[in-house]
Coordinates of C-alpha atoms and ligand atoms in Angstrom, one line a residue:
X288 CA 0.0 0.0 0.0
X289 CA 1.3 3.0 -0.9
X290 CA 2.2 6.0 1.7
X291 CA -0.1 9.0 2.2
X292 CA 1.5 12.0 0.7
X293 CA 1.3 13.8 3.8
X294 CA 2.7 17.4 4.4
X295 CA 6.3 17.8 5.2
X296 CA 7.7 20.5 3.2
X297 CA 9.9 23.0 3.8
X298 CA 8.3 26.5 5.0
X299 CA 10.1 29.5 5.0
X300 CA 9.0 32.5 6.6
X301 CA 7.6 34.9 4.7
X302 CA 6.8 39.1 5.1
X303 CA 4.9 40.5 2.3
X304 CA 7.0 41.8 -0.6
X305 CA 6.0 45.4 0.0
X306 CA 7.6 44.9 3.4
X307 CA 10.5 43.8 1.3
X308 CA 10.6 47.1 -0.2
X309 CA 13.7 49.3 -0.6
X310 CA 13.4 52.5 -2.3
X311 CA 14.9 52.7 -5.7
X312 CA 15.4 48.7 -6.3
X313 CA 14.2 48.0 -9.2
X314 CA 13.7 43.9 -11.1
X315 CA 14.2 45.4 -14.6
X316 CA 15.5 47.8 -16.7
X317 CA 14.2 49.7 -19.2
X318 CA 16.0 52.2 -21.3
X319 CA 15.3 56.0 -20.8
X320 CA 13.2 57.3 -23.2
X321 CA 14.2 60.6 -23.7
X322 CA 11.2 62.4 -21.7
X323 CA 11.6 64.5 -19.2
X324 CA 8.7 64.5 -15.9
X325 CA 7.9 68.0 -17.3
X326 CA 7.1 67.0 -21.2
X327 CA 4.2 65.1 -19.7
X328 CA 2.7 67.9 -18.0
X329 CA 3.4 70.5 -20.2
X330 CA -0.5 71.7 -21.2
X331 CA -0.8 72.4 -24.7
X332 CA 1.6 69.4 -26.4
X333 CA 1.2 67.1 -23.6
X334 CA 1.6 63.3 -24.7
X335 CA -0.6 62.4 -21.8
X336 CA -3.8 64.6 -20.6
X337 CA -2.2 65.8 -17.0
X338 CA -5.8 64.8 -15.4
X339 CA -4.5 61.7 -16.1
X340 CA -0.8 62.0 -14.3
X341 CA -0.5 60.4 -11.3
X342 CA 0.2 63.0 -8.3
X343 CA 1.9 60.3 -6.2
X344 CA 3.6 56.9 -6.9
X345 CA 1.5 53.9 -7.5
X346 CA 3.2 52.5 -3.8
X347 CA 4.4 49.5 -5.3
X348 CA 7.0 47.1 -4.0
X349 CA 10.6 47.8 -5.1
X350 CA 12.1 44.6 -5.2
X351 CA 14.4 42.8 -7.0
X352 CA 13.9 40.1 -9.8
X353 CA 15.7 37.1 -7.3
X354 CA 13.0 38.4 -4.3
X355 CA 9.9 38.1 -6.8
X356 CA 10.6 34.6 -8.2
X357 CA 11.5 33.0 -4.6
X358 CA 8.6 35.0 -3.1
X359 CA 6.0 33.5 -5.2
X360 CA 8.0 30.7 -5.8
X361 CA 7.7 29.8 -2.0
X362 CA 4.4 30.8 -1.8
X363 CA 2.9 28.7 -4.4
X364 CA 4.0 26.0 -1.9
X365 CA 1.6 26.9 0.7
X366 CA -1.1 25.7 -1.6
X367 CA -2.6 22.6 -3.1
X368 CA -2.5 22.2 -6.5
X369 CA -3.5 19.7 -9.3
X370 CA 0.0 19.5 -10.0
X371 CA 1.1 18.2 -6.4
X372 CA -1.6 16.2 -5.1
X373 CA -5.1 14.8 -5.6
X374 CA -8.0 17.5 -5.7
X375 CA -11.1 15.7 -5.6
X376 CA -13.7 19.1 -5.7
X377 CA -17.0 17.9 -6.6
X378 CA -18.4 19.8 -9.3
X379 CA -15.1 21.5 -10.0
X380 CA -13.6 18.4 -12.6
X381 CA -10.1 19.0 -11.4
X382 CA -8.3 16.9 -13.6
X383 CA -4.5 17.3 -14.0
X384 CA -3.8 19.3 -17.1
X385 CA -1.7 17.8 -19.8
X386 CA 1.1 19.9 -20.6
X387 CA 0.8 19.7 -23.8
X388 CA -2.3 21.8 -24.2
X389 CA 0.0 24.8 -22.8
X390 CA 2.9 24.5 -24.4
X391 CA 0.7 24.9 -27.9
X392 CA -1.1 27.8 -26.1
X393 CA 2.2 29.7 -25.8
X394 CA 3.1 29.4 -29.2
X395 CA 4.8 32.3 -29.8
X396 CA 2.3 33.2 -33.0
X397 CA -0.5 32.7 -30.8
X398 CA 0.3 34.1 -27.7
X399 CA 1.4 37.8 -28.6
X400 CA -1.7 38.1 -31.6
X401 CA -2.8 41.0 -31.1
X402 CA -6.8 40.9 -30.5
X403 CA -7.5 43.8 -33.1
X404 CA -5.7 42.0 -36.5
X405 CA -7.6 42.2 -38.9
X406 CA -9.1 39.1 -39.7
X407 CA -7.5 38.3 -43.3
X408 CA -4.1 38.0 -41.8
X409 CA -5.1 35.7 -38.9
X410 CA -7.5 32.7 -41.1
X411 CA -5.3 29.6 -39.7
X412 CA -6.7 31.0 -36.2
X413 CA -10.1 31.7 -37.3
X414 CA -10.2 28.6 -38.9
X415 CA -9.5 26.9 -35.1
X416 CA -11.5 28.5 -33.7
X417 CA -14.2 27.2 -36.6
X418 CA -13.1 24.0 -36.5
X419 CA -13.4 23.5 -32.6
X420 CA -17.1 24.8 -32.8
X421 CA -17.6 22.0 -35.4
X422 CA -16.3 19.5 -33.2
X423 CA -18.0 20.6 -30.1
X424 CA -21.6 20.3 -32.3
X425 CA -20.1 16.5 -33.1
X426 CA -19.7 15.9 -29.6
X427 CA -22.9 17.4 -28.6
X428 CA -25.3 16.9 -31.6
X429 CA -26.3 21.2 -31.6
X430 CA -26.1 22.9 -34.4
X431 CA -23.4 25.8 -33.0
X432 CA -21.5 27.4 -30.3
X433 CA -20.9 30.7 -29.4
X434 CA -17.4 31.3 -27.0
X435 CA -18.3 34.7 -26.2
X436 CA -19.3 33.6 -22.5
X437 CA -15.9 33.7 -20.9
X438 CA -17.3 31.4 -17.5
X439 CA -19.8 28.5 -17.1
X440 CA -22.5 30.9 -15.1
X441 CA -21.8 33.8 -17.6
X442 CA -23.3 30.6 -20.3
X443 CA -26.3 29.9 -18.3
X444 CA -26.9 33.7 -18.4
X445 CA -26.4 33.8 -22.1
X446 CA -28.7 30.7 -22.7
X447 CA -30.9 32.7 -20.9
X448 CA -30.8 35.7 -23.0
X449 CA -31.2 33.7 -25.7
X450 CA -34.5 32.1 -24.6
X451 CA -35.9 35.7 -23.4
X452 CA -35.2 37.4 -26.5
X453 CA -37.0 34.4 -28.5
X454 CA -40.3 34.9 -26.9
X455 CA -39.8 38.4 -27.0
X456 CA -39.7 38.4 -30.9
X457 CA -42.7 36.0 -30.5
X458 CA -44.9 38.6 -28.7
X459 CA -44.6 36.0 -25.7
X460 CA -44.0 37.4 -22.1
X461 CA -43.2 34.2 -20.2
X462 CA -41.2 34.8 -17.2
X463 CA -40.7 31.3 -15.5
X464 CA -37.7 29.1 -15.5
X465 CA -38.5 25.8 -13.6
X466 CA -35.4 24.5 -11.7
X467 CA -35.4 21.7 -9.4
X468 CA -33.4 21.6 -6.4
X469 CA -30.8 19.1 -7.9
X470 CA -29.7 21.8 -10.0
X471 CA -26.7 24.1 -9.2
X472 CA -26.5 27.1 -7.3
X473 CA -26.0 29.3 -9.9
X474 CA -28.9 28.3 -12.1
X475 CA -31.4 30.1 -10.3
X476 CA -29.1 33.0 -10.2
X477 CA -28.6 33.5 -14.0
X478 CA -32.4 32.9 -14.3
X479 CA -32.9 35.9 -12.1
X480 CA -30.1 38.5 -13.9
X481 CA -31.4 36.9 -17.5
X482 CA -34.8 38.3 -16.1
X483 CA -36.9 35.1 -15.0
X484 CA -38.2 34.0 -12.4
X485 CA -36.7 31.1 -10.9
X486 CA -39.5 28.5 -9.7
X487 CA -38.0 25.4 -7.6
X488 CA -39.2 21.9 -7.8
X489 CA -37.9 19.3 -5.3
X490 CA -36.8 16.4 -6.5
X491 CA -37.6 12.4 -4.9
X492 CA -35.7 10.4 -2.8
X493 CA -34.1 8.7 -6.2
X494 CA -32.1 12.4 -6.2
X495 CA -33.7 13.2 -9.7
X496 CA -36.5 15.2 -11.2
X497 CA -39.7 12.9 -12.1
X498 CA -41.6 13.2 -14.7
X499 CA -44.9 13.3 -13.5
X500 CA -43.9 15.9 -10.7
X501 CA -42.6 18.6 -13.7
X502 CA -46.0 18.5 -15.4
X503 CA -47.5 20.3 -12.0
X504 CA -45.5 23.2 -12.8
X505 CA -46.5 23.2 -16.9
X506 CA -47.8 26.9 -17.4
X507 CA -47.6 29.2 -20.1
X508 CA -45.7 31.4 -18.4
X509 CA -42.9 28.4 -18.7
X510 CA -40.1 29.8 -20.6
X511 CA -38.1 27.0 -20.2
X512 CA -36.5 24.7 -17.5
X513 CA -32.5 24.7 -16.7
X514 CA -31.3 21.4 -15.3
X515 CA -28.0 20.1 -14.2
X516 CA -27.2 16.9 -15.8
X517 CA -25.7 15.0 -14.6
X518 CA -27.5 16.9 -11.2
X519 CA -25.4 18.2 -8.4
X520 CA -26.0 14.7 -6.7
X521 CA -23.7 13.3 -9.6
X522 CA -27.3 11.4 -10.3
X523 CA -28.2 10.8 -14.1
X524 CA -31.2 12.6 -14.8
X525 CA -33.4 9.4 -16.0
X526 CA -36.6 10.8 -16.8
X527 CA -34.4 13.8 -19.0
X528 CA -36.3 12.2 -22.5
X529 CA -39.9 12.6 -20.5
X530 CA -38.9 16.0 -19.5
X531 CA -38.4 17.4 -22.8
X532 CA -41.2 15.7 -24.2
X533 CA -43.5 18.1 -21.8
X534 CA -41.4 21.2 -22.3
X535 CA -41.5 21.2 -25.7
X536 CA -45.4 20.2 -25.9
X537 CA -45.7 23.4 -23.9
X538 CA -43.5 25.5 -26.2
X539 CA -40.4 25.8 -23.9
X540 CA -37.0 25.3 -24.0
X541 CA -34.2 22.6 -22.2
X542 CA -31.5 24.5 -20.9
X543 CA -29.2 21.9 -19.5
X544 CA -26.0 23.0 -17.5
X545 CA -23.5 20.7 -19.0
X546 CA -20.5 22.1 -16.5
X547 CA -20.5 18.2 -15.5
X548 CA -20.0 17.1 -19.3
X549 CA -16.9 15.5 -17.7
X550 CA -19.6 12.5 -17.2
X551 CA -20.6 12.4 -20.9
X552 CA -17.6 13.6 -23.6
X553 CA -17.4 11.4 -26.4
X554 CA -20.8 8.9 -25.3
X555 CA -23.4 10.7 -25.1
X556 CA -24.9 13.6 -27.6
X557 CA -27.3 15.8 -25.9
X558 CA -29.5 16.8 -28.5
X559 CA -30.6 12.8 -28.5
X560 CA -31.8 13.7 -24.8
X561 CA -34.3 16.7 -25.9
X562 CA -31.7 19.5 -24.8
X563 CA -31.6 23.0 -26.7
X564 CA -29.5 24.7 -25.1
X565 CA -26.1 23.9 -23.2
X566 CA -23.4 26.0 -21.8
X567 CA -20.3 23.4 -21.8
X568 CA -16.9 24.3 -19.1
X569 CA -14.3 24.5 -21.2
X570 CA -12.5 25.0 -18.2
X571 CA -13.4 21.6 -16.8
X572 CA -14.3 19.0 -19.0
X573 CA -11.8 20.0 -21.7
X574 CA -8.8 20.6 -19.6
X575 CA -7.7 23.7 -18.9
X576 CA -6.3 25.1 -15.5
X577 CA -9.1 26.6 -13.4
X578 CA -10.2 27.9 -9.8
X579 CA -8.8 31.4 -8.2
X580 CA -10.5 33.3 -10.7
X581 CA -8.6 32.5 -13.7
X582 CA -9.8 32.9 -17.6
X583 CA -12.4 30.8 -18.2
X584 CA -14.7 29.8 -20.8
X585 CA -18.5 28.4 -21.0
X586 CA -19.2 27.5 -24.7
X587 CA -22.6 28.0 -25.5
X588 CA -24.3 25.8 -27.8
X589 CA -27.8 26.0 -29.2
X590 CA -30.1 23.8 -31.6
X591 CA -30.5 25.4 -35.4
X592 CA -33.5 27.3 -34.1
X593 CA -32.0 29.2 -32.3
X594 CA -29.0 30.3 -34.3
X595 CA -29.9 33.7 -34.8
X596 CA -29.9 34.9 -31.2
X597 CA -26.4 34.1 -30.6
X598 CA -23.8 36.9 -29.2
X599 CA -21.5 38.4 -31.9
X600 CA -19.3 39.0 -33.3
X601 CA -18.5 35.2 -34.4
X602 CA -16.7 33.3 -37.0
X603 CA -18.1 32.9 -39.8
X604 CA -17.2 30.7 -43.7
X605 CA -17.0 33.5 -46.5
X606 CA -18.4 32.9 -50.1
X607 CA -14.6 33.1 -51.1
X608 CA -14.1 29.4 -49.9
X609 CA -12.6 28.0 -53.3
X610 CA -11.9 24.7 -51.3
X611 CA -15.7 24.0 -50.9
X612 CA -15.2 23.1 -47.2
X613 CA -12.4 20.9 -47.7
X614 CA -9.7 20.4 -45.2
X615 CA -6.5 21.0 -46.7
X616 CA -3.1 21.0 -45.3
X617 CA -1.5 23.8 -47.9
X618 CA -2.2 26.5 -44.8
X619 CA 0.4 29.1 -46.9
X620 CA -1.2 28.4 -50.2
X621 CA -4.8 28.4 -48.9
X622 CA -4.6 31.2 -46.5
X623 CA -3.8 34.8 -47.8
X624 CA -5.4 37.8 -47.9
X625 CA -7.2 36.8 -51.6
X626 CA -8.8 34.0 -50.6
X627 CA -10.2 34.4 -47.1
X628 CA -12.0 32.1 -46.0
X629 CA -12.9 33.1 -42.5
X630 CA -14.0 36.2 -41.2
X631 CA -15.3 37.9 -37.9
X632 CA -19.0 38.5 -38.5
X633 CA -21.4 40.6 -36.6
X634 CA -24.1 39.7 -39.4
X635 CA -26.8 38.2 -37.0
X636 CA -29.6 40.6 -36.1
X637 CA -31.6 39.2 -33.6
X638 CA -28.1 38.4 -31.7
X639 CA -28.2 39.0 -27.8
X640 CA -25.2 41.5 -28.3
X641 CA -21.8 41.3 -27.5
X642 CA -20.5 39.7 -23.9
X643 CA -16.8 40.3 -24.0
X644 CA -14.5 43.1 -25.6
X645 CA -13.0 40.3 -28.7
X646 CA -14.1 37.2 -29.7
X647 CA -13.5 34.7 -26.8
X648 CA -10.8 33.9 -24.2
X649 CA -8.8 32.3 -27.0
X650 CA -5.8 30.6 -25.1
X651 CA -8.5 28.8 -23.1
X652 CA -10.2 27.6 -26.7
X653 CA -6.9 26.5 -27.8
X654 CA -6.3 24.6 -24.8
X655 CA -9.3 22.7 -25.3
X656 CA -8.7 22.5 -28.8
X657 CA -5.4 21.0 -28.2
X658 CA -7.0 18.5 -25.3
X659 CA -9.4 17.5 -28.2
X660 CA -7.2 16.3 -31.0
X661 CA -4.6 14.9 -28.7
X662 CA -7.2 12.4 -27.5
X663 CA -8.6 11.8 -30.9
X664 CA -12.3 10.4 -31.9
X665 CA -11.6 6.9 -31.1
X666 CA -9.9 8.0 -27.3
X667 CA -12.8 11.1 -26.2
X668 CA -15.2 8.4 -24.4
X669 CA -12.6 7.0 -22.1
X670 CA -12.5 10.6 -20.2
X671 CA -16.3 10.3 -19.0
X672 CA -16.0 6.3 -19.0
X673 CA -12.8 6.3 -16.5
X674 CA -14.4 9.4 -14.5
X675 CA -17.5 7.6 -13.8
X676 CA -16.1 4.1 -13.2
X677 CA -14.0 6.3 -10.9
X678 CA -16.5 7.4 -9.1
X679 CA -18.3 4.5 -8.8
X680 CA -15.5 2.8 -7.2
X681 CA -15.0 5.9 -4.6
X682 CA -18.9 5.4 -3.8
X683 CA -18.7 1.8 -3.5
X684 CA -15.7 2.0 -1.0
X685 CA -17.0 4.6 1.1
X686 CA -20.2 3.6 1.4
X687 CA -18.5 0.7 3.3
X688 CA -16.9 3.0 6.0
X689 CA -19.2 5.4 6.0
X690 CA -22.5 3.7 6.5
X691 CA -25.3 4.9 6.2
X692 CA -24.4 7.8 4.3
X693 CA -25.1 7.4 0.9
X694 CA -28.4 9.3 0.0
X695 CA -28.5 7.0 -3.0
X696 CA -27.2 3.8 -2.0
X697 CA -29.3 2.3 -4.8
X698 CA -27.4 2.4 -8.6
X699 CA -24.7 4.0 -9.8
X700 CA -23.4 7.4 -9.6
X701 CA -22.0 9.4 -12.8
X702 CA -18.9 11.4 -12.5
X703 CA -19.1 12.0 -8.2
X704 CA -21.0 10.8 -5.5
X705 CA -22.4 12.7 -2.1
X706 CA -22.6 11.7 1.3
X707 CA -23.8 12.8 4.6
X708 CA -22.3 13.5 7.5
X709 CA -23.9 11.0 9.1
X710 CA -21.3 8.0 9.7
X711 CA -18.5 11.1 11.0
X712 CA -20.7 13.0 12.9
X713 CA -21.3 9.9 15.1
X714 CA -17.3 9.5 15.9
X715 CA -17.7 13.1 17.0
X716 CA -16.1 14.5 13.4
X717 CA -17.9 17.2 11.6
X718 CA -17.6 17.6 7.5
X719 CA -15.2 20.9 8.1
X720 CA -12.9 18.9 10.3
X721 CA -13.1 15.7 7.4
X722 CA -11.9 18.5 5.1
X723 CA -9.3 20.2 6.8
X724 CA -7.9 16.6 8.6
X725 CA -7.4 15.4 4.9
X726 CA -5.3 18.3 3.8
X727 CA -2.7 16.8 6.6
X728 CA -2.4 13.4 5.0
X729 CA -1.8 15.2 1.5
X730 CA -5.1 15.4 -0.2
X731 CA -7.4 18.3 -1.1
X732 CA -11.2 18.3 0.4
X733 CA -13.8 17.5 -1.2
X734 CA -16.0 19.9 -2.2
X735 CA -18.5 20.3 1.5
X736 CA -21.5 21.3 2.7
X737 CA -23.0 21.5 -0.8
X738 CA -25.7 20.4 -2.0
X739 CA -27.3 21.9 0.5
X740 CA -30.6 19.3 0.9
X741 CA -27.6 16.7 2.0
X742 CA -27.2 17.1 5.4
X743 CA -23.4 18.1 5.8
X744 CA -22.6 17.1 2.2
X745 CA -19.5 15.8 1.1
X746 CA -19.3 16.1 -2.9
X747 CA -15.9 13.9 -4.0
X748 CA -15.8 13.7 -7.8
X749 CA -12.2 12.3 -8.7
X750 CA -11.9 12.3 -12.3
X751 CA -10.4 10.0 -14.8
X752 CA -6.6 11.3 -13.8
X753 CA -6.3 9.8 -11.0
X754 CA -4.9 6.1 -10.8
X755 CA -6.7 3.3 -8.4
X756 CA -3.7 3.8 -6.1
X757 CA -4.4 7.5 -5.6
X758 CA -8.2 6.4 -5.3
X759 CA -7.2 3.4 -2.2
X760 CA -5.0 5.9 -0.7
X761 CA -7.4 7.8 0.0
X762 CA -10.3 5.7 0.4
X763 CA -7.6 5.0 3.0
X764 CA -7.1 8.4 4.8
X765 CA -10.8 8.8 5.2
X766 CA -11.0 5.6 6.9
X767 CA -7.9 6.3 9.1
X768 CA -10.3 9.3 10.2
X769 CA -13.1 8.1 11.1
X770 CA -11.6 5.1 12.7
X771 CA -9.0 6.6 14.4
X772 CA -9.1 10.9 15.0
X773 CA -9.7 12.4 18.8
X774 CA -12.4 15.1 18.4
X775 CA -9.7 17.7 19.6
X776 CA -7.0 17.0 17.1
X777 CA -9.6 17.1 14.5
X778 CA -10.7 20.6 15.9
X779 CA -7.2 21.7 15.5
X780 CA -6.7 20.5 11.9
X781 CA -4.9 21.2 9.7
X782 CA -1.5 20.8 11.5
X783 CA 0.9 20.5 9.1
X784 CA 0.2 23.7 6.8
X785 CA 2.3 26.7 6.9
X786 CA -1.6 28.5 7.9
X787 CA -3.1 26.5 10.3
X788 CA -7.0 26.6 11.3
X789 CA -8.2 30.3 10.3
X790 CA -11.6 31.3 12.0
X791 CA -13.2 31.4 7.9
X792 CA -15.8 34.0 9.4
X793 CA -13.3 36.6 10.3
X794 CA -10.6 35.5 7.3
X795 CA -13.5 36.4 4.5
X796 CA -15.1 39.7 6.4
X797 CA -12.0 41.1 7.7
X798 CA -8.6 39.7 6.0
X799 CA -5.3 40.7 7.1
X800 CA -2.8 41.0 4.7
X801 CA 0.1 42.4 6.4
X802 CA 2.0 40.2 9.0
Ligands
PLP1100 C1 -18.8 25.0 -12.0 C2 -20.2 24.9 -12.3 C3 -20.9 26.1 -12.8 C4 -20.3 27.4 -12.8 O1 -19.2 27.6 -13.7 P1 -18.3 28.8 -13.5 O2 -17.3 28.7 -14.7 O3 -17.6 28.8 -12.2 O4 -19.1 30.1 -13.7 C5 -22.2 25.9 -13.1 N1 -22.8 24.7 -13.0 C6 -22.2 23.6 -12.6 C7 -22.9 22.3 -12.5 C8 -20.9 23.7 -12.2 O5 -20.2 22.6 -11.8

C-alpha cells in the first residue's frame, strides 16, 4: 500500500514583498526614453492629458527580480495544487492538465496576436477556432457554439438571454424558469439576472426530477427549465427524455447545464436527450487550468432554431471558400489575404449582443482545442468512461466505511458521488474537520456542505486522472479518520500547513494582509 502523501515540506518564513521594499530597487530595466517628468505635464503638447498624471507613486514594492521569483515561488507552496496532489472538488472536474495543451497555447504566434488583426491575416486562427465549434456540435449533436461567454454561469446567463429574447420576438411574455433543487447554485441565479423568475421543484428520494412531478409546474408562463445533468447529486437525470417531451409540448425550451459534461464527452450527444441549449466548461471537462478566478470559458451551444440569437461577433465561412469546405493541409497556399475564407462576422440581427471586448478567451479555446485532437475520436469516451467508473469505485468503497451515508445507495453514480455527515458525525467528526484533517495526509477536500438538501454534504468527484492507487490511498485516509481521530485533534486541523485553522468568518469579512 502506498504512503499518504502527507505534508512535510519546507516553510520558509515569509513578510509580504511590500515589506521587502527598498526604495529605488528595481527587477528590470528599461532604457530611458528621452522624456523629461515636465514633457508630460506640459498643457498644450502634452503626450498624456495631466488629469491623467498620477500625483503620487503607485506605492508598489521595489524589489528585485531574485526576491519576486522566490517569493511567489515559496508561496505557491503553501497551496494545493493539481500538479502536487489529488483534488477531488466535486463539481469543480479538477483533472491534471496535460502539458501539452500549454505549451501549444504559448506558441509564440499565438500568444502575442494582437486581438484587433484584422481578420485576413489571422484565417489559420479563425479557422480553429471554426473547427473547434464543429467539433463541439459533433460531440454534442447542436447545431453551433458561441465562445463569447468567458465562464460556465456567464453561459447559463447567455442561454438565458437567448430564450428571453425568442419569446420576446414572439410577442410572448413568459417569465418562469423551472429549476429543481438538484440543479446548481448558480442556475437560479442567472435565471434571475437573465430576467426570470426562478421556480423550484424538489426532487424524490431517487435524487432526480420525475416526470410526473414537472408537469404540475406546466404553465404558459414556462419559458423554459435549466437542469444540471448529470445533477449536483452526480445522479443521471433518468426521466431527462420525458422532460423534454412536456417542455417542448408546452412550447419551452431545455436548458441543461452541462458544467459536469466530464460524465458524458465522447458517449453521449445531448441533442438525443431533448436538450436545446447547453453551456459546456471548457475549463473543466476540456482541460484547462481553473479555480482562483482565472480565464475561463462556457461555450454555449444552441439547436438550429435558435442560431440567430447568438452573441456576436463570431466566426463565420466566407463565399470566397474556393476549397468547398475541404480540409487542406496547404495552410500558406490556402490562407492569404485573396482568398479568405474566415471572417469575424457581426451579421446576426436578432443576436443578444456582444459579452466580452474580442471574440472569446482564445488561449482557453486552444487549450481545449489542443486537449481534443490529442485524444482523438476513437480515445474522447474513455475521459467520461474512466471518470464515472472512478467514481463509482469511490462510492462503493465509502459507502462501506461510511454507512449509512449514501443518499442514493441504490445504482450507480456518474462522475461524483455525495454523502452525509452522518457516519462522522457519530465519531464526533464534523464535514469541516473531514476536510481540513485530509489536507494533513496530502489530499485536497472535497468539495463540503454543498448540496445543500444533503445534510453536511461531502461532494468527491475524482476524475479519470487519477490512478486506483491515488483512489485506495485515500479511500484510506478517510478511513484512518473516522476510525482513528480524537475530536480535539480534528478541531485543531490542519496541522501541518504553513496556515493552520483560520476562524473562515473573520478571514473572509476582515482579511489581514500584512504580517
Ligand atoms: C462550475 C459549475 C458552474 C459554474 O461555472 P463557472 O465557470 O464557475 O461560472 C455551473 N454549474 C455547474 C454544475 C458547475 O459545476
Amino acid at each position: 500500500m502506498a504512503k499518504f502523501p502527507g505534508i512535510k515540506g519546507i516553510f520558509f518564513d515569509e513578510d509580504p514583498l511590500i515589506e521587502q521594499s527598498s526604495k529605488g530597487v528595481n527587477g528590470i530595466g528599461i532604457p530611458d526614453c528621452g522624456l523629461k517628468k515636465s514633457d508630460l505635464r506640459k498643457d498644450e503638447s502634452a503626450y498624456i492629458d495631466s488629469k491623467y498624471i498620477r500625483k503620487n507613486p503607485p506605492g508598489l514594492p521595489e524589489v528585485s527580480e531574485p526576491t519576486v521569483v522566490r517569493h511567489f515561488t515559496r508561496l505557491s507552496g503553501w497551496n494545493m495544487c493539481v500538479d502536487t496532489v489529488f483534488y477531488p472538488l466535486g463539481s469543480c472536474t479538477m483533472k491534471y492538465n496535460p502539458k501539452i495543451n500549454e505549451k501549444i497555447a504559448s506558441l509564440e504566434n499565438i500568444k502575442n496576436l494582437h486581438p484587433l488583426t484584422p481578420a485576413n491575416l489571422i484565417q489559420p486562427v479563425l479557422k480553429i477556432v471554426y473547427d473547434f465549434n464543429n467539433i463541439l456540435c459533433g460531440l454534442t449533436g447542436l447545431a453551433e457554439f458561441s465562445f463569447a461567454p468567458q465562464a460556465g454561469a456567464a453561459g447559463e446567463f447567455a442561454g438565458l438571454k437567448v430564450i428571453k429574447k425568442y419569446f420576446e420576438l414572439k410577442g410572448e411574455n413568459r417569465k418562469t424558469i423551472l429549476v429543481p433543487d438538484s440543479s446548481h447554485g448558480t442556475n437560479p441565479a442567472s435565471s434571475v439576472l437573465a430576467g426570470f423568475t426562478p421556480v423550484e421543484i424538489k426532487t424524490g428520494k431517487a435524487g432526480t426530477l420525475n416526470a410526473e412531478e414537472l408537469k404540475k409546474f406546466i404553465s404558459k408562463d414556462v419559458a423554459g427549465i435549466m437542469i444540471t445533468n448529470p445533477n449536483t447529486f452526480g445522479v443521471f437525470e433518468k426521466d431527462i427524455k420525458k422532460i423534454a417531451e412536456i417542455m417542448h409540448k408546452n412550447g419551452s425550451f431545455v436548458y441543461m447545464d452541462g458544467a459536469n459534461f466530464n460524465a458524458f464527452l465522447g458517449n453521449v450527444k445531448v441533442s438525443d436527450m431533448g436538450i436545446d441549449l447547453i453551456q459546456l466548461n471548457l475549463h473543466k471537462t476540456f482541460s484547462t487550468p481553473h479555480g482562483g478566478g482565472g480565464p475561463g470559458s462556457g461555450a454555449l451551444g444552441i439547436v438550429e432554431s435558435l442560431r440567430e440569437f447568438l452573441p456576436i461577433p463570431y466566426v463565420k465561412k466566407t463565399a470566397a471558400d474556393k476549397n468547398n469546405g475541404k480540409n487542406t493541409s496547404n495552410y500558406d497556399k490556402d490562407f492569404n489575404a485573396e482568398n479568405q475564407v474566415y471572417e469575424l462576422s457581426e451579421d446576426r440581427k436578432n443576436s443578444i449582443g456582444k459579452m466580452t471586448p474580442f471574440l472569446c478567451n482564445f488561449a482557453v479555446l486552444i487549450r481545449a482545442y489542443a486537449y481534443l485532437l490529442s485524444l482523438g475520436r476513437d480515445n474522447v469516451g474513455s475521459v467520461s468512461e474512466i471518470a464515472v467508473l472512478n467514481a463509482n469505485y469511490v462510492k462503493k468503497k465509502l459507502d462501506e466505511i461510511l454507512s449509512g451515508s449514501d443518499p442514493f445507495e441504490e445504482g450507480l453514480c456518474m462522475h461524483e458521488c455525495v454523502f452525509s455527515d452522518k457516519a462522522i458525525e457519530e465519531g464526533g467528526i464534523s464535514t469541516i474537520e473531514l476536510a481540513k484533517l485530509l489536507i494533513d495526509y496530502g489530499f485536497h477536500p472535497p468539495t463540503v456542505y454543498f448540496p445543500k438538501n444533503i445534510h453536511g454534504a461531502i461532494m468527491i468527484e475524482p476524475t479519470e486522472t487519477e490512478s486506483i492507487r491515488t483512489l485506495d490511498n485515500f479511500i484510506k485516509a478517510v478511513k484512518e479518520i473516522k476510525l482513528k481521530t480524537k475530536k480535539s485533534r480534528a478541531a485543531k486541523s490542519p496541522q501541518k500547513t504553513k496556515v493552520g485553522r483560520v476562524n473562515e468568518v473573520l478571514a473572509n469579512k476582515r482579511p489581514v494582509f500584512k504580517s
